[in-house]
mmCIF file of C-alpha atoms and ligand atoms in Angstrom:
data_model
loop_
_atom_site.group_PDB
_atom_site.id
_atom_site.type_symbol
_atom_site.label_atom_id
_atom_site.label_comp_id
_atom_site.label_asym_id
_atom_site.label_seq_id
_atom_site.Cartn_x
_atom_site.Cartn_y
_atom_site.Cartn_z
ATOM 1 C CA UNK A 10 114.397 121.918 84.268
ATOM 2 C CA UNK A 11 117.881 120.416 84.072
ATOM 3 C CA UNK A 12 117.164 116.689 84.288
ATOM 4 C CA UNK A 13 119.667 114.677 86.261
ATOM 5 C CA UNK A 14 119.581 111.104 85.031
ATOM 6 C CA UNK A 15 120.663 108.194 87.211
ATOM 7 C CA UNK A 16 123.844 107.824 85.129
ATOM 8 C CA UNK A 17 124.814 111.469 85.731
ATOM 9 C CA UNK A 18 123.848 111.322 89.404
ATOM 10 C CA UNK A 19 126.011 108.250 89.997
ATOM 11 C CA UNK A 20 128.988 109.735 88.136
ATOM 12 C CA UNK A 21 128.718 112.941 90.178
ATOM 13 C CA UNK A 22 128.458 110.858 93.370
ATOM 14 C CA UNK A 23 131.570 108.887 92.426
ATOM 15 C CA UNK A 24 133.493 112.104 91.686
ATOM 16 C CA UNK A 25 132.438 113.490 95.075
ATOM 17 C CA UNK A 26 133.583 110.338 96.863
ATOM 18 C CA UNK A 27 129.992 109.371 97.708
ATOM 19 C CA UNK A 28 130.115 106.157 95.701
ATOM 20 C CA UNK A 29 132.894 103.642 96.238
ATOM 21 C CA UNK A 30 134.049 103.193 92.663
ATOM 22 C CA UNK A 31 133.103 102.891 88.979
ATOM 23 C CA UNK A 32 132.325 99.198 89.400
ATOM 24 C CA UNK A 33 129.629 99.961 91.963
ATOM 25 C CA UNK A 34 128.284 102.701 89.679
ATOM 26 C CA UNK A 35 128.051 100.260 86.788
ATOM 27 C CA UNK A 36 126.491 97.602 89.037
ATOM 28 C CA UNK A 37 123.735 99.947 90.178
ATOM 29 C CA UNK A 38 123.064 100.940 86.558
ATOM 30 C CA UNK A 39 122.881 97.266 85.548
ATOM 31 C CA UNK A 40 120.361 96.537 88.301
ATOM 32 C CA UNK A 41 118.341 99.668 87.511
ATOM 33 C CA UNK A 42 118.164 98.884 83.808
ATOM 34 C CA UNK A 43 117.143 95.300 84.539
ATOM 35 C CA UNK A 44 114.353 96.614 86.754
ATOM 36 C CA UNK A 45 113.082 98.698 83.834
ATOM 37 C CA UNK A 46 112.634 95.429 81.956
ATOM 38 C CA UNK A 47 111.093 93.718 84.997
ATOM 39 C CA UNK A 48 108.678 96.639 85.278
ATOM 40 C CA UNK A 49 107.702 96.190 81.644
ATOM 41 C CA UNK A 50 106.887 92.505 82.294
ATOM 42 C CA UNK A 51 104.912 93.421 85.435
ATOM 43 C CA UNK A 52 103.030 96.166 83.551
ATOM 44 C CA UNK A 53 102.154 93.860 80.653
ATOM 45 C CA UNK A 54 100.809 91.201 83.067
ATOM 46 C CA UNK A 55 98.133 89.073 81.453
ATOM 47 C CA UNK A 56 99.000 90.472 78.015
ATOM 48 C CA UNK A 57 102.398 88.792 78.280
ATOM 49 C CA UNK A 58 101.024 85.629 79.894
ATOM 50 C CA UNK A 59 103.198 86.182 82.974
ATOM 51 C CA UNK A 60 100.539 86.185 85.686
ATOM 52 C CA UNK A 61 99.693 83.264 87.920
ATOM 53 C CA UNK A 62 101.672 80.537 89.600
ATOM 54 C CA UNK A 63 104.942 79.136 88.305
ATOM 55 C CA UNK A 64 103.994 75.730 89.690
ATOM 56 C CA UNK A 65 107.185 75.708 91.773
ATOM 57 C CA UNK A 66 108.106 76.607 95.345
ATOM 58 C CA UNK A 67 111.072 78.485 96.832
ATOM 59 C CA UNK A 68 113.276 77.951 99.833
ATOM 60 C CA UNK A 69 110.809 79.979 101.881
ATOM 61 C CA UNK A 70 108.167 77.323 101.241
ATOM 62 C CA UNK A 71 106.183 79.827 99.185
ATOM 63 C CA UNK A 72 104.512 79.131 95.850
ATOM 64 C CA UNK A 73 106.431 81.073 93.225
ATOM 65 C CA UNK A 74 104.617 83.321 90.803
ATOM 66 C CA UNK A 75 105.732 83.179 87.185
ATOM 67 C CA UNK A 76 107.013 86.725 87.556
ATOM 68 C CA UNK A 77 109.059 85.811 90.665
ATOM 69 C CA UNK A 78 111.034 83.366 88.544
ATOM 70 C CA UNK A 79 111.154 85.637 85.487
ATOM 71 C CA UNK A 80 112.434 88.605 87.512
ATOM 72 C CA UNK A 81 114.992 86.425 89.274
ATOM 73 C CA UNK A 82 116.325 85.049 85.989
ATOM 74 C CA UNK A 83 116.462 88.534 84.459
ATOM 75 C CA UNK A 84 118.651 89.784 87.308
ATOM 76 C CA UNK A 85 120.946 86.743 87.061
ATOM 77 C CA UNK A 86 121.322 87.017 83.292
ATOM 78 C CA UNK A 87 121.960 90.769 83.331
ATOM 79 C CA UNK A 88 124.594 90.618 86.064
ATOM 80 C CA UNK A 89 126.500 87.354 85.658
ATOM 81 C CA UNK A 90 128.750 88.475 82.763
ATOM 82 C CA UNK A 91 129.582 92.077 83.799
ATOM 83 C CA UNK A 92 132.700 91.437 85.878
ATOM 84 C CA UNK A 93 131.186 93.460 88.746
ATOM 85 C CA UNK A 94 130.164 90.539 90.954
ATOM 86 C CA UNK A 95 131.680 87.572 92.747
ATOM 87 C CA UNK A 96 128.276 85.953 93.340
ATOM 88 C CA UNK A 97 124.565 86.619 93.797
ATOM 89 C CA UNK A 98 121.893 85.495 96.274
ATOM 90 C CA UNK A 99 118.136 85.745 96.060
ATOM 91 C CA UNK A 100 114.974 85.016 97.987
ATOM 92 C CA UNK A 101 114.076 82.698 95.098
ATOM 93 C CA UNK A 102 117.234 80.548 95.221
ATOM 94 C CA UNK A 103 118.247 78.103 97.968
ATOM 95 C CA UNK A 104 121.982 78.678 97.465
ATOM 96 C CA UNK A 105 124.234 81.491 96.229
ATOM 97 C CA UNK A 106 124.624 81.826 92.475
ATOM 98 C CA UNK A 107 128.330 81.697 91.543
ATOM 99 C CA UNK A 108 129.609 83.689 88.587
ATOM 100 C CA UNK A 109 130.093 81.165 85.722
ATOM 101 C CA UNK A 110 133.741 80.377 85.005
ATOM 102 C CA UNK A 111 133.352 81.890 81.521
ATOM 103 C CA UNK A 112 133.003 85.355 83.050
ATOM 104 C CA UNK A 113 135.356 87.534 85.136
ATOM 105 C CA UNK A 114 134.681 87.863 88.845
ATOM 106 C CA UNK A 115 134.176 91.266 90.468
ATOM 107 C CA UNK A 116 134.455 92.781 93.951
ATOM 108 C CA UNK A 117 130.766 92.865 94.932
ATOM 109 C CA UNK A 118 128.019 90.524 96.103
ATOM 110 C CA UNK A 119 124.460 91.260 94.976
ATOM 111 C CA UNK A 120 121.471 90.092 97.011
ATOM 112 C CA UNK A 121 117.889 90.649 95.968
ATOM 113 C CA UNK A 122 114.248 89.917 96.433
ATOM 114 C CA UNK A 123 113.412 90.056 92.734
ATOM 115 C CA UNK A 124 109.714 90.706 93.160
ATOM 116 C CA UNK A 125 108.632 91.509 96.686
ATOM 117 C CA UNK A 126 104.913 91.414 97.383
ATOM 118 C CA UNK A 127 104.330 89.159 94.425
ATOM 119 C CA UNK A 128 101.067 87.857 95.923
ATOM 120 C CA UNK A 129 99.742 91.279 94.861
ATOM 121 C CA UNK A 130 100.645 90.929 91.194
ATOM 122 C CA UNK A 131 97.543 89.045 90.087
ATOM 123 C CA UNK A 132 95.331 91.695 91.705
ATOM 124 C CA UNK A 133 97.242 94.636 90.216
ATOM 125 C CA UNK A 134 98.647 96.096 93.434
ATOM 126 C CA UNK A 135 102.155 97.622 93.541
ATOM 127 C CA UNK A 136 105.135 95.296 93.888
ATOM 128 C CA UNK A 137 108.860 95.944 93.896
ATOM 129 C CA UNK A 138 112.432 94.713 93.594
ATOM 130 C CA UNK A 139 114.728 95.082 96.623
ATOM 131 C CA UNK A 140 118.513 94.837 96.357
ATOM 132 C CA UNK A 141 121.536 94.989 98.629
ATOM 133 C CA UNK A 142 125.227 95.248 97.659
ATOM 134 C CA UNK A 143 127.997 93.834 99.844
ATOM 135 C CA UNK A 144 131.741 93.620 99.256
ATOM 136 C CA UNK A 145 133.104 90.181 98.409
ATOM 137 C CA UNK A 146 136.111 88.929 100.399
ATOM 138 C CA UNK A 147 139.226 90.309 98.680
ATOM 139 C CA UNK A 148 140.490 88.016 95.915
ATOM 140 C CA UNK A 149 138.423 85.005 97.038
ATOM 141 C CA UNK A 150 137.064 82.611 94.459
ATOM 142 C CA UNK A 151 134.414 80.022 95.292
ATOM 143 C CA UNK A 152 132.117 82.326 97.272
ATOM 144 C CA UNK A 153 130.242 80.537 100.044
ATOM 145 C CA UNK A 154 127.172 81.394 102.108
ATOM 146 C CA UNK A 155 129.435 82.565 104.934
ATOM 147 C CA UNK A 156 130.837 85.288 102.658
ATOM 148 C CA UNK A 157 127.362 86.830 102.426
ATOM 149 C CA UNK A 158 126.760 86.817 106.187
ATOM 150 C CA UNK A 159 127.856 90.406 106.791
ATOM 151 C CA UNK A 160 126.113 92.894 109.056
ATOM 152 C CA UNK A 161 123.787 95.379 107.386
ATOM 153 C CA UNK A 162 126.162 98.169 108.365
ATOM 154 C CA UNK A 163 128.658 96.825 105.795
ATOM 155 C CA UNK A 164 126.366 97.345 102.783
ATOM 156 C CA UNK A 165 128.023 99.337 99.980
ATOM 157 C CA UNK A 166 124.621 100.294 98.570
ATOM 158 C CA UNK A 167 120.957 99.343 98.816
ATOM 159 C CA UNK A 168 117.819 100.223 96.941
ATOM 160 C CA UNK A 169 114.447 99.266 95.648
ATOM 161 C CA UNK A 170 112.392 99.773 92.514
ATOM 162 C CA UNK A 171 108.669 100.225 93.097
ATOM 163 C CA UNK A 172 106.406 99.234 90.202
ATOM 164 C CA UNK A 173 103.480 101.479 91.058
ATOM 165 C CA UNK A 174 101.610 104.355 89.372
ATOM 166 C CA UNK A 175 105.146 105.550 88.741
ATOM 167 C CA UNK A 176 108.146 103.239 88.462
ATOM 168 C CA UNK A 177 110.600 104.635 91.003
ATOM 169 C CA UNK A 178 114.109 103.729 92.061
ATOM 170 C CA UNK A 179 115.137 104.688 95.597
ATOM 171 C CA UNK A 180 118.821 104.328 96.384
ATOM 172 C CA UNK A 181 121.431 104.890 99.069
ATOM 173 C CA UNK A 182 125.183 104.350 99.167
ATOM 174 C CA UNK A 183 125.534 105.777 102.650
ATOM 175 C CA UNK A 184 125.234 109.473 101.747
ATOM 176 C CA UNK A 185 121.486 110.033 102.017
ATOM 177 C CA UNK A 186 118.570 108.627 100.040
ATOM 178 C CA UNK A 187 117.624 109.718 96.542
ATOM 179 C CA UNK A 188 114.551 108.875 94.462
ATOM 180 C CA UNK A 189 114.386 108.575 90.692
ATOM 181 C CA UNK A 190 111.312 108.339 88.486
ATOM 182 C CA UNK A 191 111.387 106.291 85.291
ATOM 183 C CA UNK A 192 110.760 108.306 82.147
ATOM 184 C CA UNK A 193 109.050 105.588 80.107
ATOM 185 C CA UNK A 194 109.668 107.664 76.998
ATOM 186 C CA UNK A 195 113.453 107.556 77.277
ATOM 187 C CA UNK A 196 113.811 104.479 79.505
ATOM 188 C CA UNK A 197 115.910 106.542 81.914
ATOM 189 C CA UNK A 198 115.529 107.084 85.649
ATOM 190 C CA UNK A 199 115.480 110.826 86.441
ATOM 191 C CA UNK A 200 116.224 112.379 89.853
ATOM 192 C CA UNK A 201 112.882 113.614 91.194
ATOM 193 C CA UNK A 202 113.186 113.128 94.974
ATOM 194 C CA UNK A 203 116.616 114.331 96.128
ATOM 195 C CA UNK A 204 117.685 113.638 99.723
ATOM 196 C CA UNK A 205 114.467 111.975 100.929
ATOM 197 C CA UNK A 206 113.800 112.180 104.688
ATOM 198 C CA UNK A 207 111.397 110.231 106.887
ATOM 199 C CA UNK A 208 109.020 112.830 108.413
ATOM 200 C CA UNK A 209 109.713 113.134 112.153
ATOM 201 C CA UNK A 210 106.070 112.739 113.227
ATOM 202 C CA UNK A 211 104.055 109.679 112.317
ATOM 203 C CA UNK A 212 100.336 109.817 111.571
ATOM 204 C CA UNK A 213 100.049 106.306 110.113
ATOM 205 C CA UNK A 214 101.048 102.808 111.127
ATOM 206 C CA UNK A 215 101.308 99.694 108.989
ATOM 207 C CA UNK A 216 100.821 96.192 110.374
ATOM 208 C CA UNK A 217 98.741 93.164 109.423
ATOM 209 C CA UNK A 218 96.036 93.525 112.086
ATOM 210 C CA UNK A 219 94.649 90.046 111.346
ATOM 211 C CA UNK A 220 97.614 88.651 113.291
ATOM 212 C CA UNK A 221 96.870 90.716 116.419
ATOM 213 C CA UNK A 222 96.001 87.730 118.609
ATOM 214 C CA UNK A 223 99.424 86.230 117.826
ATOM 215 C CA UNK A 224 101.567 89.235 118.816
ATOM 216 C CA UNK A 225 103.740 89.457 121.898
ATOM 217 C CA UNK A 226 102.678 91.796 124.725
ATOM 218 C CA UNK A 227 104.878 94.808 123.789
ATOM 219 C CA UNK A 228 103.386 94.933 120.301
ATOM 220 C CA UNK A 229 99.860 94.427 121.657
ATOM 221 C CA UNK A 230 100.416 97.380 123.985
ATOM 222 C CA UNK A 231 102.075 99.638 121.400
ATOM 223 C CA UNK A 232 99.399 99.067 118.736
ATOM 224 C CA UNK A 233 96.675 99.333 121.388
ATOM 225 C CA UNK A 234 97.947 102.817 122.251
ATOM 226 C CA UNK A 235 97.909 103.803 118.573
ATOM 227 C CA UNK A 236 94.332 102.540 118.239
ATOM 228 C CA UNK A 237 93.179 104.446 121.342
ATOM 229 C CA UNK A 238 93.955 107.663 119.479
ATOM 230 C CA UNK A 239 93.243 111.073 121.020
ATOM 231 C CA UNK A 240 91.775 109.591 124.185
ATOM 232 C CA UNK A 241 94.806 107.368 124.789
ATOM 233 C CA UNK A 242 98.386 107.976 125.936
ATOM 234 C CA UNK A 243 99.487 109.162 122.497
ATOM 235 C CA UNK A 244 96.919 111.978 122.514
ATOM 236 C CA UNK A 245 96.363 111.860 118.782
ATOM 237 C CA UNK A 246 94.557 109.729 116.218
ATOM 238 C CA UNK A 247 96.465 107.480 113.824
ATOM 239 C CA UNK A 248 95.508 106.115 110.423
ATOM 240 C CA UNK A 249 96.384 102.585 109.307
ATOM 241 C CA UNK A 250 97.593 101.164 106.019
ATOM 242 C CA UNK A 251 98.544 97.593 104.994
ATOM 243 C CA UNK A 252 99.445 96.987 101.353
ATOM 244 C CA UNK A 253 101.153 93.617 101.939
ATOM 245 C CA UNK A 254 104.008 94.882 99.808
ATOM 246 C CA UNK A 255 106.969 96.029 101.900
ATOM 247 C CA UNK A 256 108.371 98.157 99.067
ATOM 248 C CA UNK A 257 105.122 100.136 98.851
ATOM 249 C CA UNK A 258 104.967 100.554 102.646
ATOM 250 C CA UNK A 259 108.564 101.748 102.930
ATOM 251 C CA UNK A 260 108.083 104.161 100.049
ATOM 252 C CA UNK A 261 104.971 105.634 101.652
ATOM 253 C CA UNK A 262 106.854 106.080 104.921
ATOM 254 C CA UNK A 263 109.735 107.813 103.125
ATOM 255 C CA UNK A 264 107.232 110.133 101.431
ATOM 256 C CA UNK A 265 104.754 110.898 104.222
ATOM 257 C CA UNK A 266 105.997 109.230 107.388
ATOM 258 C CA UNK A 267 104.751 106.454 109.628
ATOM 259 C CA UNK A 268 105.918 103.155 111.019
ATOM 260 C CA UNK A 269 105.934 99.666 109.474
ATOM 261 C CA UNK A 270 105.819 96.538 111.611
ATOM 262 C CA UNK A 271 106.090 92.839 110.950
ATOM 263 C CA UNK A 272 106.643 91.404 114.446
ATOM 264 C CA UNK A 273 107.393 87.928 115.595
ATOM 265 C CA UNK A 274 104.160 86.123 116.357
ATOM 266 C CA UNK A 275 103.079 82.921 118.051
ATOM 267 C CA UNK A 276 101.942 81.173 114.859
ATOM 268 C CA UNK A 277 105.473 79.832 114.569
ATOM 269 C CA UNK A 278 107.461 80.460 117.792
ATOM 270 C CA UNK A 279 110.626 79.234 116.064
ATOM 271 C CA UNK A 280 110.407 82.090 113.569
ATOM 272 C CA UNK A 281 111.640 85.508 114.788
ATOM 273 C CA UNK A 282 109.476 87.160 112.104
ATOM 274 C CA UNK A 283 108.376 86.763 108.490
ATOM 275 C CA UNK A 284 110.678 89.129 106.635
ATOM 276 C CA UNK A 285 114.163 88.117 105.507
ATOM 277 C CA UNK A 286 117.154 89.880 106.956
ATOM 278 C CA UNK A 287 119.662 89.800 104.095
ATOM 279 C CA UNK A 288 117.573 91.007 101.156
ATOM 280 C CA UNK A 289 114.546 92.717 102.719
ATOM 281 C CA UNK A 290 115.192 94.042 106.239
ATOM 282 C CA UNK A 291 118.848 95.056 105.805
ATOM 283 C CA UNK A 292 118.495 97.037 102.555
ATOM 284 C CA UNK A 293 115.287 98.703 103.747
ATOM 285 C CA UNK A 294 116.824 99.489 107.145
ATOM 286 C CA UNK A 295 119.861 101.060 105.458
ATOM 287 C CA UNK A 296 117.558 103.263 103.371
ATOM 288 C CA UNK A 297 115.333 104.248 106.300
ATOM 289 C CA UNK A 298 118.304 105.085 108.576
ATOM 290 C CA UNK A 299 119.959 107.100 105.812
ATOM 291 C CA UNK A 300 116.703 109.068 105.572
ATOM 292 C CA UNK A 301 116.746 109.874 109.289
ATOM 293 C CA UNK A 302 114.486 107.065 110.477
ATOM 294 C CA UNK A 303 115.184 103.958 112.549
ATOM 295 C CA UNK A 304 114.903 100.194 112.088
ATOM 296 C CA UNK A 305 114.759 97.705 114.947
ATOM 297 C CA UNK A 306 113.950 94.035 115.479
ATOM 298 C CA UNK A 307 112.329 95.060 118.754
ATOM 299 C CA UNK A 308 115.512 94.507 120.711
ATOM 300 C CA UNK A 309 118.133 96.419 118.758
ATOM 301 C CA UNK A 310 119.246 97.950 115.494
ATOM 302 C CA UNK A 311 118.620 95.622 112.546
ATOM 303 C CA UNK A 312 121.789 96.755 110.778
ATOM 304 C CA UNK A 313 123.884 95.591 113.756
ATOM 305 C CA UNK A 314 122.577 92.008 113.638
ATOM 306 C CA UNK A 315 125.198 89.390 112.800
ATOM 307 C CA UNK A 316 123.523 87.207 110.130
ATOM 308 C CA UNK A 317 123.564 83.458 110.738
ATOM 309 C CA UNK A 318 121.842 82.251 107.588
ATOM 310 C CA UNK A 319 121.260 83.509 104.051
ATOM 311 C CA UNK A 320 117.476 83.255 104.376
ATOM 312 C CA UNK A 321 117.092 83.987 108.051
ATOM 313 C CA UNK A 322 114.027 85.930 109.107
ATOM 314 C CA UNK A 323 113.756 88.861 111.464
ATOM 315 C CA UNK A 324 111.105 90.969 113.174
ATOM 316 C CA UNK A 325 110.934 94.436 111.647
ATOM 317 C CA UNK A 326 109.886 97.787 113.139
ATOM 318 C CA UNK A 327 110.983 100.634 110.883
ATOM 319 C CA UNK A 328 110.100 104.242 110.074
ATOM 320 C CA UNK A 329 109.860 107.366 112.228
ATOM 321 C CA UNK A 330 112.549 107.174 114.890
ATOM 322 C CA UNK A 331 110.125 108.275 117.647
ATOM 323 C CA UNK A 332 107.811 105.332 116.920
ATOM 324 C CA UNK A 333 110.551 102.729 116.530
ATOM 325 C CA UNK A 334 112.171 103.882 119.779
ATOM 326 C CA UNK A 335 108.811 103.630 121.569
ATOM 327 C CA UNK A 336 108.031 100.082 120.449
ATOM 328 C CA UNK A 337 111.624 98.976 121.097
ATOM 329 C CA UNK A 338 111.519 100.424 124.615
ATOM 330 C CA UNK A 339 108.341 98.455 125.317
ATOM 331 C CA UNK A 340 110.210 95.266 124.455
ATOM 332 C CA UNK A 341 112.798 96.127 127.097
ATOM 333 C CA UNK A 342 110.213 96.479 129.880
HETATM 334 P P1 LIG B 428 101.317 89.235 104.973
HETATM 335 C C1 LIG B 428 105.331 90.091 100.839
HETATM 336 O O1 LIG B 428 105.073 88.699 100.779
HETATM 337 C C2 LIG B 428 106.047 90.356 102.157
HETATM 338 O O2 LIG B 428 107.259 89.674 102.180
HETATM 339 C C3 LIG B 428 106.250 91.854 102.350
HETATM 340 O O3 LIG B 428 106.448 92.527 101.165
HETATM 341 C C4 LIG B 428 104.967 92.283 103.030
HETATM 342 O O4 LIG B 428 105.138 93.415 103.852
HETATM 343 C C5 LIG B 428 104.580 91.054 103.848
HETATM 344 O O5 LIG B 428 105.230 89.926 103.241
HETATM 345 C C6 LIG B 428 103.081 90.812 103.846
HETATM 346 O O6 LIG B 428 102.844 89.718 104.695
HETATM 347 O O7 LIG B 428 101.477 88.193 106.075
HETATM 348 O O8 LIG B 428 100.530 90.447 105.428
HETATM 349 O O9 LIG B 428 100.820 88.682 103.666
#
């Protein structure tokens, strides 16, 4: 079989006008190659002494795992000198990371959750890296938070790397979604899942049911209808999954369908949801929409939201369009 590596795929995409430019191609390759190294650290786990807590906290108020910090630093170190970026932002850093004066600035902004689902690491459940690429303001030096606050529809590219039974990169630049599997022998990502599509019909839903008593009425009703199965208004039974790793949930939905939900709940009325807009919801929504699915905050399209803060949170309903439309409609009632 003629293997199409990530490098070849990106060059072909650039030639066909499906990737903005060579700088974006090189940026995606830099991120992908860094994720190979992150995956190695994740896979080595206790053998490399990288499990457990870092003893620090992040802007989210979460205890950082050693690998959260390691993955974050690996992405900073691999990208700061390349001349592809004007700045970076991460779930693990309060403020944007400016490109050091010693290095040339580039036209893109890179945002990432370096190790999403990291609470799963110590129990050997899949985790992942999520990234989003925005364009920096033309010719501006001294990038500020405001320069990152662009709607999800402006993303130049988005992707994730899932460190699971296989290490897979899933990527979009606005011309469909393509999946690549890491060949550990060569260290290269190889195209294995061209033009991924979210199956039209959902048979599974993903939500943390332990929060049910905290949900708003539309979500209570929607999930109640799923749970009532054949005898209820949906007329069919549903299965449920909750991995507590968004990357794993989104990948499953891309592969076999379903809907993922992390709604606002009453535990903290000031919080619209748990997940972060800029480096979780927006990149994942871009991917899901490019694969024919939908992504809503319950009231509208996530990608249309005007960000107000680098670490702002948002409610997320994403996956099969039929399901997302249903739960969004219930919010309008
Ligand atoms: P809970 C991981 O911490 C994460 O940000 C997502 O990857 C995941 O879907 C969600 O939070 C899990 O949240 O409240 O079920 O632990």
